């Protein structure tokens, strides 16, 4: 372990920061990859959202397998491996995922790409479990929070430039590429991108493995028993799988095949009608198109409703299993481990909602911006908006990091005003360097000023922070739903500003008072990154039924729960004799 006066191991820290950068870069880049794949592979919105499903479900399954293995063996597997070796194993696994991705892109197989992203994220889940505590070991424990916040800031920087780099790799140009032309694009640069990413994974793994100065970070503490919690999580996982299987199977059903045939026929006749001279032939074509469209809608609506029911069932399975754990553990807490604490279970649902809403807003943004009332943007023009959305999280996290430094009250207020504006200019600057027109996003600075005011009101208290920013998120989404054009775009982008400080605030409330179960509770919270695998596809399927704009009711509901969680967690902690107003949280993820 690091000693009190141990100097910071900067080479190791810089390498670790590169790992944090990967997480943000790949995750935010998916927001560009989703609309691209929708057009390239002719997918519906749900199918395109399977990119998020594969990516974030891997986080959950990785954490779940580690937890099950640890409880069966009686010790923490990551602790026994050591943080150093765990990061190496995670990087090597992510490199394997990059190789699978390269092979799938060469073969033009969409589901192969999903497998590649799944394996990359599986490696990330191991890295993330080890990386945060490892940052503490790389110097004086007193400055550990600063190292974590620096890494978190670089992670957010990765989310800002990821969409730009991935956009250039996909479209090969800064100029607009019509969505109809996407099918004919070569993906050579995507192969180069993942070759470079895979090589960086291997280089980083080599640096960690061969460095003699890095602490091993081995911890041999026993794993707290939680047999009932383990059973509950396994049942929950099986229920989610059972709900998703019929949805996947429905895309190979006779109804789905008939819809695909009708779509092809309608597209062909629509092209023909423009070349036909006016008269009987043209009228006959128009009538035939109308008949086939009516037939397709007759088949499609029941099919989409059925899919929606199953996807809703998957989300309910998670919610009900956690509610069951909360109720049962109150009656008999033995065997439930950290789940016997209501603030932890409520926090698991909070992380589920938070990751879900953060990912869903960004991943569905491309489809929203393709609507005429939102500018009718082509997929190749989305990078500035996606970059600004994920950059909004960077703005909040950089501002949240201010609390770590020993500043006077006046200096903190000044920094809270200046830092978010600097972060905003960084996002504008990197997009401008990439030859993107950012003039339409200059006035977004108004939303940044609103966030500054909210930061000054939170007083660095997690419950108050969540309530204020939860209400901000709800308000922004409702404004987005009720308007169109730039006002609505700014409102939906503001979802990133609202989300930016939620992870640490939810974490702080959820693990407070857990005592010896704190590490286990943290593992349970990381599992709920699953929200990024369930909620975006759910919104995607809702959008297939009621339209992408109206589907943003899902983020509203997520923000509502996060706001309610802050109140419920505060009450639960007060019953345990813990004054929430005395808690402070470091707002940088």
mmCIF file of C-alpha atoms in Angstrom, residues 84-242:
data_model
loop_
_atom_site.group_PDB
_atom_site.id
_atom_site.type_symbol
_atom_site.label_atom_id
_atom_site.label_comp_id
_atom_site.label_asym_id
_atom_site.label_seq_id
_atom_site.Cartn_x
_atom_site.Cartn_y
_atom_site.Cartn_z
ATOM 1 C CA UNK A 84 -1.950 -4.165 -11.355
ATOM 2 C CA UNK A 85 -2.503 -7.637 -12.830
ATOM 3 C CA UNK A 86 -6.282 -7.087 -13.032
ATOM 4 C CA UNK A 87 -5.761 -4.033 -15.233
ATOM 5 C CA UNK A 88 -3.359 -6.050 -17.419
ATOM 6 C CA UNK A 89 -5.927 -8.865 -17.800
ATOM 7 C CA UNK A 90 -8.663 -6.332 -18.621
ATOM 8 C CA UNK A 91 -6.507 -4.599 -21.253
ATOM 9 C CA UNK A 92 -5.626 -7.909 -22.912
ATOM 10 C CA UNK A 93 -9.319 -8.889 -23.012
ATOM 11 C CA UNK A 94 -10.194 -5.519 -24.580
ATOM 12 C CA UNK A 95 -7.451 -6.094 -27.174
ATOM 13 C CA UNK A 96 -9.130 -9.410 -28.064
ATOM 14 C CA UNK A 97 -12.403 -7.493 -28.464
ATOM 15 C CA UNK A 98 -10.701 -5.009 -30.805
ATOM 16 C CA UNK A 99 -9.429 -7.950 -32.906
ATOM 17 C CA UNK A 100 -12.952 -9.396 -33.112
ATOM 18 C CA UNK A 101 -14.217 -5.951 -34.104
ATOM 19 C CA UNK A 102 -11.645 -5.731 -36.926
ATOM 20 C CA UNK A 103 -12.612 -9.172 -38.248
ATOM 21 C CA UNK A 104 -16.345 -8.321 -38.078
ATOM 22 C CA UNK A 105 -15.860 -5.006 -39.906
ATOM 23 C CA UNK A 106 -13.863 -6.765 -42.646
ATOM 24 C CA UNK A 107 -16.678 -9.331 -42.963
ATOM 25 C CA UNK A 108 -19.439 -6.652 -42.818
ATOM 26 C CA UNK A 109 -21.217 -8.582 -40.036
ATOM 27 C CA UNK A 110 -23.179 -6.329 -37.663
ATOM 28 C CA UNK A 111 -23.657 -8.949 -34.949
ATOM 29 C CA UNK A 112 -19.933 -9.695 -35.102
ATOM 30 C CA UNK A 113 -19.310 -6.023 -34.306
ATOM 31 C CA UNK A 114 -21.638 -6.351 -31.305
ATOM 32 C CA UNK A 115 -19.603 -9.308 -30.047
ATOM 33 C CA UNK A 116 -16.414 -7.285 -30.491
ATOM 34 C CA UNK A 117 -17.812 -4.344 -28.507
ATOM 35 C CA UNK A 118 -19.091 -6.769 -25.841
ATOM 36 C CA UNK A 119 -15.606 -8.230 -25.331
ATOM 37 C CA UNK A 120 -13.991 -4.752 -25.317
ATOM 38 C CA UNK A 121 -16.431 -3.671 -22.579
ATOM 39 C CA UNK A 122 -15.928 -6.937 -20.674
ATOM 40 C CA UNK A 123 -12.274 -5.956 -20.422
ATOM 41 C CA UNK A 124 -13.331 -2.461 -19.353
ATOM 42 C CA UNK A 125 -15.394 -3.920 -16.487
ATOM 43 C CA UNK A 126 -12.287 -5.602 -15.051
ATOM 44 C CA UNK A 127 -10.190 -2.466 -15.610
ATOM 45 C CA UNK A 128 -12.764 -0.202 -13.968
ATOM 46 C CA UNK A 129 -13.102 -2.448 -10.905
ATOM 47 C CA UNK A 130 -9.348 -2.183 -10.309
ATOM 48 C CA UNK A 131 -8.408 1.245 -11.691
ATOM 49 C CA UNK A 132 -10.059 3.555 -9.121
ATOM 50 C CA UNK A 133 -8.487 1.958 -6.020
ATOM 51 C CA UNK A 134 -5.227 1.538 -7.971
ATOM 52 C CA UNK A 135 -5.067 5.322 -8.454
ATOM 53 C CA UNK A 136 -4.967 5.664 -4.660
ATOM 54 C CA UNK A 137 -1.915 3.365 -4.482
ATOM 55 C CA UNK A 138 0.154 5.468 -6.879
ATOM 56 C CA UNK A 139 1.147 8.063 -4.284
ATOM 57 C CA UNK A 140 0.191 9.680 -0.991
ATOM 58 C CA UNK A 141 -3.341 8.529 -0.013
ATOM 59 C CA UNK A 142 -4.185 12.138 0.882
ATOM 60 C CA UNK A 143 -3.802 13.144 -2.769
ATOM 61 C CA UNK A 144 -5.561 10.024 -4.079
ATOM 62 C CA UNK A 145 -8.796 11.907 -4.726
ATOM 63 C CA UNK A 146 -6.922 14.395 -6.906
ATOM 64 C CA UNK A 147 -5.499 11.548 -9.006
ATOM 65 C CA UNK A 148 -8.968 10.032 -9.392
ATOM 66 C CA UNK A 149 -10.408 13.375 -10.429
ATOM 67 C CA UNK A 150 -7.595 13.954 -12.929
ATOM 68 C CA UNK A 151 -8.314 10.522 -14.425
ATOM 69 C CA UNK A 152 -12.041 11.302 -14.459
ATOM 70 C CA UNK A 153 -11.405 14.589 -16.241
ATOM 71 C CA UNK A 154 -9.368 12.794 -18.926
ATOM 72 C CA UNK A 155 -12.166 10.215 -19.214
ATOM 73 C CA UNK A 156 -14.560 13.074 -19.956
ATOM 74 C CA UNK A 157 -12.111 14.544 -22.470
ATOM 75 C CA UNK A 158 -12.209 11.147 -24.205
ATOM 76 C CA UNK A 159 -16.006 11.371 -24.394
ATOM 77 C CA UNK A 160 -15.680 14.778 -26.077
ATOM 78 C CA UNK A 161 -13.261 13.823 -28.846
ATOM 79 C CA UNK A 162 -14.489 10.221 -29.299
ATOM 80 C CA UNK A 163 -17.436 11.218 -31.530
ATOM 81 C CA UNK A 164 -15.156 13.396 -33.687
ATOM 82 C CA UNK A 165 -12.489 10.721 -34.253
ATOM 83 C CA UNK A 166 -15.040 7.925 -34.784
ATOM 84 C CA UNK A 167 -16.975 10.183 -37.180
ATOM 85 C CA UNK A 168 -13.842 10.787 -39.262
ATOM 86 C CA UNK A 169 -13.068 7.053 -39.234
ATOM 87 C CA UNK A 170 -16.581 6.180 -40.421
ATOM 88 C CA UNK A 171 -17.104 8.922 -43.016
ATOM 89 C CA UNK A 172 -13.477 9.644 -43.954
ATOM 90 C CA UNK A 173 -14.212 13.346 -44.427
ATOM 91 C CA UNK A 174 -15.383 16.466 -42.628
ATOM 92 C CA UNK A 175 -17.862 17.118 -45.454
ATOM 93 C CA UNK A 176 -21.487 16.006 -45.312
ATOM 94 C CA UNK A 177 -22.161 12.459 -46.478
ATOM 95 C CA UNK A 178 -25.764 11.779 -47.457
ATOM 96 C CA UNK A 179 -27.335 8.930 -45.452
ATOM 97 C CA UNK A 180 -28.249 7.195 -48.727
ATOM 98 C CA UNK A 181 -24.535 7.119 -49.622
ATOM 99 C CA UNK A 182 -23.504 5.480 -46.339
ATOM 100 C CA UNK A 183 -24.233 1.972 -47.638
ATOM 101 C CA UNK A 184 -21.480 2.439 -50.234
ATOM 102 C CA UNK A 185 -18.768 3.659 -47.861
ATOM 103 C CA UNK A 186 -15.641 1.568 -47.332
ATOM 104 C CA UNK A 187 -14.843 0.850 -43.687
ATOM 105 C CA UNK A 188 -11.058 0.728 -44.047
ATOM 106 C CA UNK A 189 -10.565 3.576 -41.584
ATOM 107 C CA UNK A 190 -12.708 1.830 -38.948
ATOM 108 C CA UNK A 191 -10.337 -1.126 -39.262
ATOM 109 C CA UNK A 192 -7.386 1.259 -38.839
ATOM 110 C CA UNK A 193 -9.092 2.872 -35.817
ATOM 111 C CA UNK A 194 -9.602 -0.431 -33.990
ATOM 112 C CA UNK A 195 -6.149 -1.625 -35.022
ATOM 113 C CA UNK A 196 -4.727 1.476 -33.349
ATOM 114 C CA UNK A 197 -6.982 1.057 -30.293
ATOM 115 C CA UNK A 198 -6.076 -2.637 -29.987
ATOM 116 C CA UNK A 199 -2.378 -1.799 -30.267
ATOM 117 C CA UNK A 200 -2.738 0.835 -27.523
ATOM 118 C CA UNK A 201 -4.454 -1.744 -25.295
ATOM 119 C CA UNK A 202 -1.479 -4.078 -25.771
ATOM 120 C CA UNK A 203 1.088 -1.309 -25.222
ATOM 121 C CA UNK A 204 -0.634 -0.172 -22.023
ATOM 122 C CA UNK A 205 -0.823 -3.789 -20.798
ATOM 123 C CA UNK A 206 2.898 -4.200 -21.515
ATOM 124 C CA UNK A 207 3.787 -1.015 -19.617
ATOM 125 C CA UNK A 208 1.802 -2.171 -16.589
ATOM 126 C CA UNK A 209 3.113 -5.745 -16.697
ATOM 127 C CA UNK A 210 6.830 -4.973 -17.123
ATOM 128 C CA UNK A 211 7.004 -1.974 -14.792
ATOM 129 C CA UNK A 212 8.927 -2.896 -11.640
ATOM 130 C CA UNK A 213 7.944 0.249 -9.745
ATOM 131 C CA UNK A 214 4.186 -0.370 -9.790
ATOM 132 C CA UNK A 215 2.574 -1.644 -6.577
ATOM 133 C CA UNK A 216 0.884 -5.022 -7.035
ATOM 134 C CA UNK A 217 -2.166 -3.837 -5.109
ATOM 135 C CA UNK A 218 -2.913 -7.290 -3.704
ATOM 136 C CA UNK A 219 -5.634 -7.386 -1.025
ATOM 137 C CA UNK A 220 -6.464 -10.593 0.836
ATOM 138 C CA UNK A 221 -9.480 -9.430 2.835
ATOM 139 C CA UNK A 222 -12.293 -12.027 3.118
ATOM 140 C CA UNK A 223 -15.450 -11.575 1.052
ATOM 141 C CA UNK A 224 -18.556 -10.792 3.098
ATOM 142 C CA UNK A 225 -21.201 -13.510 2.689
ATOM 143 C CA UNK A 226 -24.247 -12.631 0.595
ATOM 144 C CA UNK A 227 -25.769 -15.907 -0.640
ATOM 145 C CA UNK A 228 -29.305 -14.553 -0.914
ATOM 146 C CA UNK A 229 -28.097 -11.483 -2.810
ATOM 147 C CA UNK A 230 -26.164 -13.740 -5.196
ATOM 148 C CA UNK A 231 -29.240 -15.890 -5.865
ATOM 149 C CA UNK A 232 -31.365 -12.792 -6.389
ATOM 150 C CA UNK A 233 -28.910 -11.350 -8.930
ATOM 151 C CA UNK A 234 -28.685 -14.651 -10.823
ATOM 152 C CA UNK A 235 -32.498 -14.901 -11.017
ATOM 153 C CA UNK A 236 -32.667 -11.264 -12.150
ATOM 154 C CA UNK A 237 -30.128 -11.951 -14.907
ATOM 155 C CA UNK A 238 -32.014 -15.026 -16.121
ATOM 156 C CA UNK A 239 -35.293 -13.066 -16.228
ATOM 157 C CA UNK A 240 -33.663 -10.299 -18.297
ATOM 158 C CA UNK A 241 -32.281 -12.902 -20.726
ATOM 159 C CA UNK A 242 -35.685 -14.619 -20.948
#
